[in-house]
PDB file of C-alpha atoms in Angstrom:
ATOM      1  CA  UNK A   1      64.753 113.096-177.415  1.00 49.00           C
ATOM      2  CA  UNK A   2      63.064 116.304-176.296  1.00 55.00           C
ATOM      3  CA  UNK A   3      60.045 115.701-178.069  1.00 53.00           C
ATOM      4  CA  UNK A   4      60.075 111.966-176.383  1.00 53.00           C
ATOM      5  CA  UNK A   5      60.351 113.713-172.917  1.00 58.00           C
ATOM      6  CA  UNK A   6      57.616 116.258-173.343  1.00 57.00           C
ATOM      7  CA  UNK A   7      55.118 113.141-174.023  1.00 54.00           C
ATOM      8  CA  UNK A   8      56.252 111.801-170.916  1.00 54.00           C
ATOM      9  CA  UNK A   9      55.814 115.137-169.004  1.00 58.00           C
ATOM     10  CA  UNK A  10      52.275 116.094-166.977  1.00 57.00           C
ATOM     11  CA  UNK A  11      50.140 118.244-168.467  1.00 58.00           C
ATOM     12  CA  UNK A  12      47.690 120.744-166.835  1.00 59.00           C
ATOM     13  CA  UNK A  13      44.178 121.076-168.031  1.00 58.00           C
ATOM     14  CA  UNK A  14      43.822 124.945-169.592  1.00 65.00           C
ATOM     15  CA  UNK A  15      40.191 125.585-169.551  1.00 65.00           C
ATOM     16  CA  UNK A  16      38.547 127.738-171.770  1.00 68.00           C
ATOM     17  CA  UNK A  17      34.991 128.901-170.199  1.00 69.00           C
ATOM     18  CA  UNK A  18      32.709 130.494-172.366  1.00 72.00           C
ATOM     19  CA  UNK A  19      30.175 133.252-171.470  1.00 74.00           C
ATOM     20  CA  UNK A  20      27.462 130.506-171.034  1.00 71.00           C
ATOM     21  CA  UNK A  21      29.675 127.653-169.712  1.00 73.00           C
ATOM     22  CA  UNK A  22      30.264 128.218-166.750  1.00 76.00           C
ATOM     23  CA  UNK A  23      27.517 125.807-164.713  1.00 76.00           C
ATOM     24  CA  UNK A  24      28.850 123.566-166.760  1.00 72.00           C
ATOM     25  CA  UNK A  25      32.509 123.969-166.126  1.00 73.00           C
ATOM     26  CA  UNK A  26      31.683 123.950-162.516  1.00 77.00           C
ATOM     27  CA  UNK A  27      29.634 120.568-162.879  1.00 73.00           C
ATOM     28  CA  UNK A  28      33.603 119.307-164.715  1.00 70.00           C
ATOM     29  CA  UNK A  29      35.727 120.242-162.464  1.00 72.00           C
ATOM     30  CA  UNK A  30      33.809 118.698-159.390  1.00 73.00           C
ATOM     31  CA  UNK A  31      33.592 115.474-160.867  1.00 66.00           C
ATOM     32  CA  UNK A  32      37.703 115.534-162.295  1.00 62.00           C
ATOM     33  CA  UNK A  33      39.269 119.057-160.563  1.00 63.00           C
ATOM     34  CA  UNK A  34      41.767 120.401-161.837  1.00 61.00           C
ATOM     35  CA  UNK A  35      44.695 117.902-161.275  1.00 60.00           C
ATOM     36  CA  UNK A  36      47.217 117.225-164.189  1.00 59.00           C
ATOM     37  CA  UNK A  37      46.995 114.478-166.762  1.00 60.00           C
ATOM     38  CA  UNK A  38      50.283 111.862-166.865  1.00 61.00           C
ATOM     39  CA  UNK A  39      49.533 109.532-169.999  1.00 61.00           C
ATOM     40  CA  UNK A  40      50.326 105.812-170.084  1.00 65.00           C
ATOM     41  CA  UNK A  41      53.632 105.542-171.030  1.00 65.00           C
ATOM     42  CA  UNK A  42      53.969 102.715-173.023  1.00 65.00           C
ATOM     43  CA  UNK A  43      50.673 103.624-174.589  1.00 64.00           C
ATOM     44  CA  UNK A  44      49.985 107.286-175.400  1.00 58.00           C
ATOM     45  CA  UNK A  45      53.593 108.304-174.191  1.00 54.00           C
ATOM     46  CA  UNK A  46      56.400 107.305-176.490  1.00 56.00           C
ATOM     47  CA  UNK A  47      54.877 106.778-179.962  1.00 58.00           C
ATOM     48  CA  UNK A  48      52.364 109.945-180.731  1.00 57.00           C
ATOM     49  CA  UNK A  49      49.793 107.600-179.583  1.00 64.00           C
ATOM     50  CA  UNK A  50      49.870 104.413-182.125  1.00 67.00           C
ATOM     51  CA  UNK A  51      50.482 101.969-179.482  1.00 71.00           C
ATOM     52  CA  UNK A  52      47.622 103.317-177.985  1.00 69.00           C
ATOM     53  CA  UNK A  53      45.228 102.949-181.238  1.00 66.00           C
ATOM     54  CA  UNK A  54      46.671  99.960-181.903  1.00 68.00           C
ATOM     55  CA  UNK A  55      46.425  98.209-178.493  1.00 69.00           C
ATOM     56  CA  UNK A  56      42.147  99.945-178.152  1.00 66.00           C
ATOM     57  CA  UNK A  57      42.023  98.295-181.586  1.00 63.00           C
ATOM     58  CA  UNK A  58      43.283  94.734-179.991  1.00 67.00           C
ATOM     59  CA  UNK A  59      40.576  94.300-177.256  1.00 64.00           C
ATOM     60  CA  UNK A  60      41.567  91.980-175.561  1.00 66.00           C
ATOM     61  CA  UNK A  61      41.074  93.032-171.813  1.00 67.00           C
ATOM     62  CA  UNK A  62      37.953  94.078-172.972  1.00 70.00           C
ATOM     63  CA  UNK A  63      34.762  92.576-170.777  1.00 75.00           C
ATOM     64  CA  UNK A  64      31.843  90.646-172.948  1.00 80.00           C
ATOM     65  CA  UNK A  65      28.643  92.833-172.761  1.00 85.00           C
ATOM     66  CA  UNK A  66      25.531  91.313-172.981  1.00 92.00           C
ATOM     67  CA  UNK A  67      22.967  93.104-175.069  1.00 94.00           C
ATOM     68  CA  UNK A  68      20.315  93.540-177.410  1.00 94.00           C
ATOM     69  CA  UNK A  69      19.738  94.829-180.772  1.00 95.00           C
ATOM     70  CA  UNK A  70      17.550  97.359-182.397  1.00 97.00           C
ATOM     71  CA  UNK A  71      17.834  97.053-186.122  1.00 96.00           C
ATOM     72  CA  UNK A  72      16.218  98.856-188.361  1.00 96.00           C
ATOM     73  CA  UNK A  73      16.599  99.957-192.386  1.00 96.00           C
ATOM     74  CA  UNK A  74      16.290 103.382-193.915  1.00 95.00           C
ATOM     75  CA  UNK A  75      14.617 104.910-196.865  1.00 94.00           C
ATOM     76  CA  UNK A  76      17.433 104.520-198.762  1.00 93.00           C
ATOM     77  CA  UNK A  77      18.230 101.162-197.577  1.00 93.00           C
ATOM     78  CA  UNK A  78      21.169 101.757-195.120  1.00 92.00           C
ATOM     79  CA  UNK A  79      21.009  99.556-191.782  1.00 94.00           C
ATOM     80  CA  UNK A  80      21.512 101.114-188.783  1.00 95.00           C
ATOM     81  CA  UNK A  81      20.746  99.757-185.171  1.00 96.00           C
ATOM     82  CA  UNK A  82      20.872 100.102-181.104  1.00 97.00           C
ATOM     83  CA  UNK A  83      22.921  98.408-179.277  1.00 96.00           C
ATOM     84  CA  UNK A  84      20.817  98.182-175.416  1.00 97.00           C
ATOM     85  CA  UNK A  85      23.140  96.957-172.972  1.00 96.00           C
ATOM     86  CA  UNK A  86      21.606  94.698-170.016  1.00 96.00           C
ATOM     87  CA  UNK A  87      21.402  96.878-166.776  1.00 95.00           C
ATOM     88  CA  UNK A  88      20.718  95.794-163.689  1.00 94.00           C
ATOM     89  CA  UNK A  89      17.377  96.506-161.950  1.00 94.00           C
ATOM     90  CA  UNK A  90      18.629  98.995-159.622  1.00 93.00           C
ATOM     91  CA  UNK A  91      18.892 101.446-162.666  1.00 95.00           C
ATOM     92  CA  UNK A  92      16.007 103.733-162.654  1.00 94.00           C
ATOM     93  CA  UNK A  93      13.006 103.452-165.626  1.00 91.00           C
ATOM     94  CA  UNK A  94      13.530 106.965-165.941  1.00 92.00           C
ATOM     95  CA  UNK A  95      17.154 107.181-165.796  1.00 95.00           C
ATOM     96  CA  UNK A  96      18.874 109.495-168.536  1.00 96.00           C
ATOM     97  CA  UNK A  97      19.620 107.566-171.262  1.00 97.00           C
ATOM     98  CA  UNK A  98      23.053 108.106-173.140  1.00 98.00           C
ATOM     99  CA  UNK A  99      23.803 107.780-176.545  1.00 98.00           C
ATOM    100  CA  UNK A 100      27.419 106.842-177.213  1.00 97.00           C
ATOM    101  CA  UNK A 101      28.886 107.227-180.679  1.00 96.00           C
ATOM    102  CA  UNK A 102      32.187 105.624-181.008  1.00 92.00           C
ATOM    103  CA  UNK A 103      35.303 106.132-182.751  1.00 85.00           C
ATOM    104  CA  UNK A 104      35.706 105.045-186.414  1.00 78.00           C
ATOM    105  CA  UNK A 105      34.161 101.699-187.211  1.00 77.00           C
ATOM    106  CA  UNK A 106      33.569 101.510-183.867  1.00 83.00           C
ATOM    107  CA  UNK A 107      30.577  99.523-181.963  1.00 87.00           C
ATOM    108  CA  UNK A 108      29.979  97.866-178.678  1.00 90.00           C
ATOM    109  CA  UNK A 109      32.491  95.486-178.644  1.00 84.00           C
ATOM    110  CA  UNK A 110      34.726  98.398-177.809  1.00 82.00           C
ATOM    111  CA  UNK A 111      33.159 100.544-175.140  1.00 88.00           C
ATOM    112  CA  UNK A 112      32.462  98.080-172.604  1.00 88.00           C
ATOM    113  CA  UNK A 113      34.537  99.610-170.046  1.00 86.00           C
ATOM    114  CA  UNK A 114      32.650 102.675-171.081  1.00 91.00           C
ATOM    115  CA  UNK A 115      29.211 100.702-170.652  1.00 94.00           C
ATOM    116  CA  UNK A 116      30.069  99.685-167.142  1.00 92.00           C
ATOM    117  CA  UNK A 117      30.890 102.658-165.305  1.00 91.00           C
ATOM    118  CA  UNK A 118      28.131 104.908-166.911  1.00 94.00           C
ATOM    119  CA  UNK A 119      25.886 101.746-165.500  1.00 95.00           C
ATOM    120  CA  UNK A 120      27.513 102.276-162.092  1.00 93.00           C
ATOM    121  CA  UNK A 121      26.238 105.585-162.196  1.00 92.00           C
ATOM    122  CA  UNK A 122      22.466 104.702-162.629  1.00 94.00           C
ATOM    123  CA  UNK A 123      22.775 105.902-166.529  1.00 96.00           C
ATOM    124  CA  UNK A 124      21.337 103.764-169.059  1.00 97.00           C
ATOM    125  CA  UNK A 125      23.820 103.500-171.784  1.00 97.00           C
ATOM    126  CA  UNK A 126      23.023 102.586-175.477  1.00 98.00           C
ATOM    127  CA  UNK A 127      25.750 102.441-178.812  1.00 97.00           C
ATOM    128  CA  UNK A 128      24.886 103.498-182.141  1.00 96.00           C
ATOM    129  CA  UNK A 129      25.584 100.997-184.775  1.00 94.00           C
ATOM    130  CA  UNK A 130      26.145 103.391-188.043  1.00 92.00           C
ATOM    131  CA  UNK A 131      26.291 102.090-191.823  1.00 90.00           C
ATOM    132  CA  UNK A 132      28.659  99.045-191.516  1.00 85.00           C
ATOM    133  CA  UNK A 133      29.816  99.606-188.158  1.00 84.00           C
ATOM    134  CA  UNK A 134      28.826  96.628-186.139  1.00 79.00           C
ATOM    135  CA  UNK A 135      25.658  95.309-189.036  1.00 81.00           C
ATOM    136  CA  UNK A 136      26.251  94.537-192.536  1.00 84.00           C
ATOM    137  CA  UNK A 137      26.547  97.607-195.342  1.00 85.00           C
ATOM    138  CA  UNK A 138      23.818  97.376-197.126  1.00 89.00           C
ATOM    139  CA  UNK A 139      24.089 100.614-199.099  1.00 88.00           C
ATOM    140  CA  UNK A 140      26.649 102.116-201.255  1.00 85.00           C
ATOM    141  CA  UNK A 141      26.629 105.467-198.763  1.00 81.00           C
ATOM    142  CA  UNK A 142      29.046 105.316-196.366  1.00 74.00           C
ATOM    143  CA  UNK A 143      31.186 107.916-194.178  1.00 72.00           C
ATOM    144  CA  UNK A 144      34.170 107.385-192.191  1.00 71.00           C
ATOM    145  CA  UNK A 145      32.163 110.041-189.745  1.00 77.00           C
ATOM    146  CA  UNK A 146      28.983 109.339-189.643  1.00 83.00           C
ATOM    147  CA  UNK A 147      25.439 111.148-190.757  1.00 91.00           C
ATOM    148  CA  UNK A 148      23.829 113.388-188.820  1.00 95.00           C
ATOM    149  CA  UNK A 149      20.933 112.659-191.228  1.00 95.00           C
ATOM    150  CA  UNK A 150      21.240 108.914-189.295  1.00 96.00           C
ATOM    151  CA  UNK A 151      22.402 110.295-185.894  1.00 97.00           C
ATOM    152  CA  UNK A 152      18.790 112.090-185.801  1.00 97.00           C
ATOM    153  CA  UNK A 153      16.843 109.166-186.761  1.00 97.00           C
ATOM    154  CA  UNK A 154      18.404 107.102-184.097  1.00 97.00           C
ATOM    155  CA  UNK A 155      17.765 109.591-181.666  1.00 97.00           C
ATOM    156  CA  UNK A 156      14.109 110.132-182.722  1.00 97.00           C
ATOM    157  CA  UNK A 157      13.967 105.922-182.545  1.00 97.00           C
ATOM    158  CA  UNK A 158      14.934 106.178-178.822  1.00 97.00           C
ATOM    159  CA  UNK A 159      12.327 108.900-177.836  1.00 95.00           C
ATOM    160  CA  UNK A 160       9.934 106.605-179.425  1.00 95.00           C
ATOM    161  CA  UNK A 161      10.751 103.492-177.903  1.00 92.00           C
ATOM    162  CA  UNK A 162      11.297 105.602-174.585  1.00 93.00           C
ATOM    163  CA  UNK A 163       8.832 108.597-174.668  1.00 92.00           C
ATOM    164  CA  UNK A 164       9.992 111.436-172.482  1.00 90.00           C
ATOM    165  CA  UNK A 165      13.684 110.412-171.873  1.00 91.00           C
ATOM    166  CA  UNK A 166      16.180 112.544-171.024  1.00 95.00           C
ATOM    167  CA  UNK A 167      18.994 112.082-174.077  1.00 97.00           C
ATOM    168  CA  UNK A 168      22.707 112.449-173.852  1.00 97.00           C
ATOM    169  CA  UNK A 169      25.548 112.316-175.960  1.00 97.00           C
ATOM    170  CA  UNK A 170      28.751 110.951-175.578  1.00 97.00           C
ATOM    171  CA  UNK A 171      31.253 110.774-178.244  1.00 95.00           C
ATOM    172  CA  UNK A 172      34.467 108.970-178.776  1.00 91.00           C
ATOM    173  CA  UNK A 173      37.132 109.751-181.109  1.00 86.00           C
ATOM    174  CA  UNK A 174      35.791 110.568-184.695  1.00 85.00           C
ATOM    175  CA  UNK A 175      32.749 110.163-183.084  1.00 91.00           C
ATOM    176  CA  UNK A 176      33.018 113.514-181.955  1.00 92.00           C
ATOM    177  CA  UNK A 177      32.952 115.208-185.215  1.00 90.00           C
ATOM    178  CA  UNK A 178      29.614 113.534-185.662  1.00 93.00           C
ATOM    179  CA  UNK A 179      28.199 115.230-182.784  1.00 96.00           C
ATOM    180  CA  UNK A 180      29.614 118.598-182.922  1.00 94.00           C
ATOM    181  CA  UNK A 181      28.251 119.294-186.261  1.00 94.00           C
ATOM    182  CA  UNK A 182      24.759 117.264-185.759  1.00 96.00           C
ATOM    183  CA  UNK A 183      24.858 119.941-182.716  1.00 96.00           C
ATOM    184  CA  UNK A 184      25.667 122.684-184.537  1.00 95.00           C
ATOM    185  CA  UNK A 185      23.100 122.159-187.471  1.00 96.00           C
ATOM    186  CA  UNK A 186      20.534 121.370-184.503  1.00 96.00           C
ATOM    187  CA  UNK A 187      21.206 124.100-182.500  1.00 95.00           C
ATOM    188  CA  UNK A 188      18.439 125.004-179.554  1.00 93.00           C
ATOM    189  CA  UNK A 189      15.956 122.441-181.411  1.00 95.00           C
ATOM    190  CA  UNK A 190      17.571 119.187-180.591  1.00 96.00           C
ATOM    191  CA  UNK A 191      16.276 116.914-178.021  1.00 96.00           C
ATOM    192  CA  UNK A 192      19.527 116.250-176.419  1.00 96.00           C
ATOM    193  CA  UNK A 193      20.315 117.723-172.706  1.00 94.00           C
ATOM    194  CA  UNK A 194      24.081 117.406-172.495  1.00 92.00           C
ATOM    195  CA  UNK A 195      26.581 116.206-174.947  1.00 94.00           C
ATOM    196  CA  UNK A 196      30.207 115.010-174.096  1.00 91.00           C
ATOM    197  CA  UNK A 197      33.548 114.814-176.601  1.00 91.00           C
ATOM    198  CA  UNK A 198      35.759 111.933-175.541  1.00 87.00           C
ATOM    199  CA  UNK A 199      39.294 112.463-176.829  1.00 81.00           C
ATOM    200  CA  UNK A 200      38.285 114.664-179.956  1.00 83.00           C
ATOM    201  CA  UNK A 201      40.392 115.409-182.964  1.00 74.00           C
ATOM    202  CA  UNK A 202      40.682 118.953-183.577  1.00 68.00           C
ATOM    203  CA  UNK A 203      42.367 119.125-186.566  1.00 73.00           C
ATOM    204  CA  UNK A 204      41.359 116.165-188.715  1.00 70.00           C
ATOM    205  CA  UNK A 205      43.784 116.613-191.566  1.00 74.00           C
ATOM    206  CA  UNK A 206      46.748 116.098-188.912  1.00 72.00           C
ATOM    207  CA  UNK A 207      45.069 113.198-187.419  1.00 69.00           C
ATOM    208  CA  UNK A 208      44.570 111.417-190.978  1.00 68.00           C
ATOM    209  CA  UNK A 209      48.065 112.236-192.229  1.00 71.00           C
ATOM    210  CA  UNK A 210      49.347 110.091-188.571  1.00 66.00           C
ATOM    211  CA  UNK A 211      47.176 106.820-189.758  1.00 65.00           C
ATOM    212  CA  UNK A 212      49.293 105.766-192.495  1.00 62.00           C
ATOM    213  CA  UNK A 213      49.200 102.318-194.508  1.00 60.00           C
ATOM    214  CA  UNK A 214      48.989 100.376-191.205  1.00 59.00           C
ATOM    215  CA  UNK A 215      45.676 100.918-190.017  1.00 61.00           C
ATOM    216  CA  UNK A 216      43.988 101.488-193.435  1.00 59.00           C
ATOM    217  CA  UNK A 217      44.829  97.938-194.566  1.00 54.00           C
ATOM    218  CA  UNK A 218      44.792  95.940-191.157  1.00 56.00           C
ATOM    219  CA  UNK A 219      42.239  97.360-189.344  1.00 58.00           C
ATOM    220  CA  UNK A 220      39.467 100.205-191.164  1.00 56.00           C
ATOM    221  CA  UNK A 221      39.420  98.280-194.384  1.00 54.00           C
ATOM    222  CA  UNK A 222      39.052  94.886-192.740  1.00 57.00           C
ATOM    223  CA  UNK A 223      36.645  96.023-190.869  1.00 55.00           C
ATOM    224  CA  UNK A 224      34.965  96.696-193.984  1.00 53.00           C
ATOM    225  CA  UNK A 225      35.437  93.564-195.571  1.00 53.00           C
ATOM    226  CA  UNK A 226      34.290  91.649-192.654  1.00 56.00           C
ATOM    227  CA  UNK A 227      30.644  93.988-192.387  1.00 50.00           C
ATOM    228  CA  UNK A 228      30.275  93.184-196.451  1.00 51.00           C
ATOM    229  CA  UNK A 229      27.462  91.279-197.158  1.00 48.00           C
TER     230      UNK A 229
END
């Protein structure tokens, strides 16, 4: 019962600044201050988050977002693509073009809400499509985290399709290891201005032990299956 009521408690942001953070904590807190975080109840309250997984995993609210594909194969035969997003004219040629990577076996289908209000901004979103996430897999390499070995040569596809852009990163979920460690192998030599961890796991043994039969037979192997060629 007391754990049940701490989930249901508010929670105050603790930041941690570092030595070379703080424009950028100052560029955070004007766009979300420093007010408390209540979660959804009957989502992210009651049940250490499952109904929350499970109800993102649904979709149903979710808007349709019309879009185009860049597909492409690599050396060894993986398939990886670009999902571009129609934006309305009002969004600058130049705008600052974000890269989203989502959560596991994620794609487009479920960041729309995502998609919309970084449009809204004048952004120009795009999702990556890794190794059976949203295409077919068409090689026997596979990880539930992505490559950074991929996550460059998507990013190196953008800057040629858009020379000069100003890349972003914005991560969701597992998503987030992906960047953090394509980050930290890239260091001062990658192309990307600003990055952005949505919801990241910190401890990724804890979060794996919490997934259980349910999700890896109804919804990461099925997703599998369905991407099989």
């Amino acid at each position: 019962a007391a754990d049940v009521a701490s989930r249901l408690q508010r929670s105050v942001p603790a930041w941690t600044i570092g030595s070379d953070a703080e424009e950028v904590a100052e560029a955070v807190r004007k766009v979300a201050g420093d007010a408390s975080f209540w979660p959804t109840p009957w989502l992210g309250g009651l049940f250490s988050g499952h109904l929350q997984t499970i109800w993102y995993g649904l979709n149903i609210f979710s808007p349709q977002i019309a879009h185009r594909e860049d597909v492409w194969r690599t050396a060894d035969g993986g398939t990886l693509a670009l999902a571009w997003p129609d934006v309305p004219a009002s969004v600058a040629a130049d705008a600052p073009i974000v890269l989203i990577l989502p959560g596991l076996c994620g794609s487009i289908a479920g960041t729309a809400h995502t998609l919309r209000a970084m449009i809204s901004q004048g952004l120009r979103p795009v999702v990556l499509h890794a190794r059976g996430c949203g295409r077919p897999l068409t090689s026997p390499r596979f990880s539930l985290f992505g490559s950074t070995e991929d996550l460059r040569e998507a990013l190196m596809r953008i800057l040629t399709l858009r020379p000069g852009a100003r890349l972003l990163l914005h991560s969701i979920s597992a998503g987030t290891a992906l960047m953090v460690r394509y980050l930290g192998e890239e260091g001062a030599a990658t192309p990307v201005a600003a990055a952005f961890a949505n919801c990241p796991g910190y401890d990724i043994s804890v979060c794996l032990s919490r997934c259980g039969a349910l999700y890896d037979s109804a919804f990461y192997i099925g997703v599998l299956k369905r991407e099989r060629q």
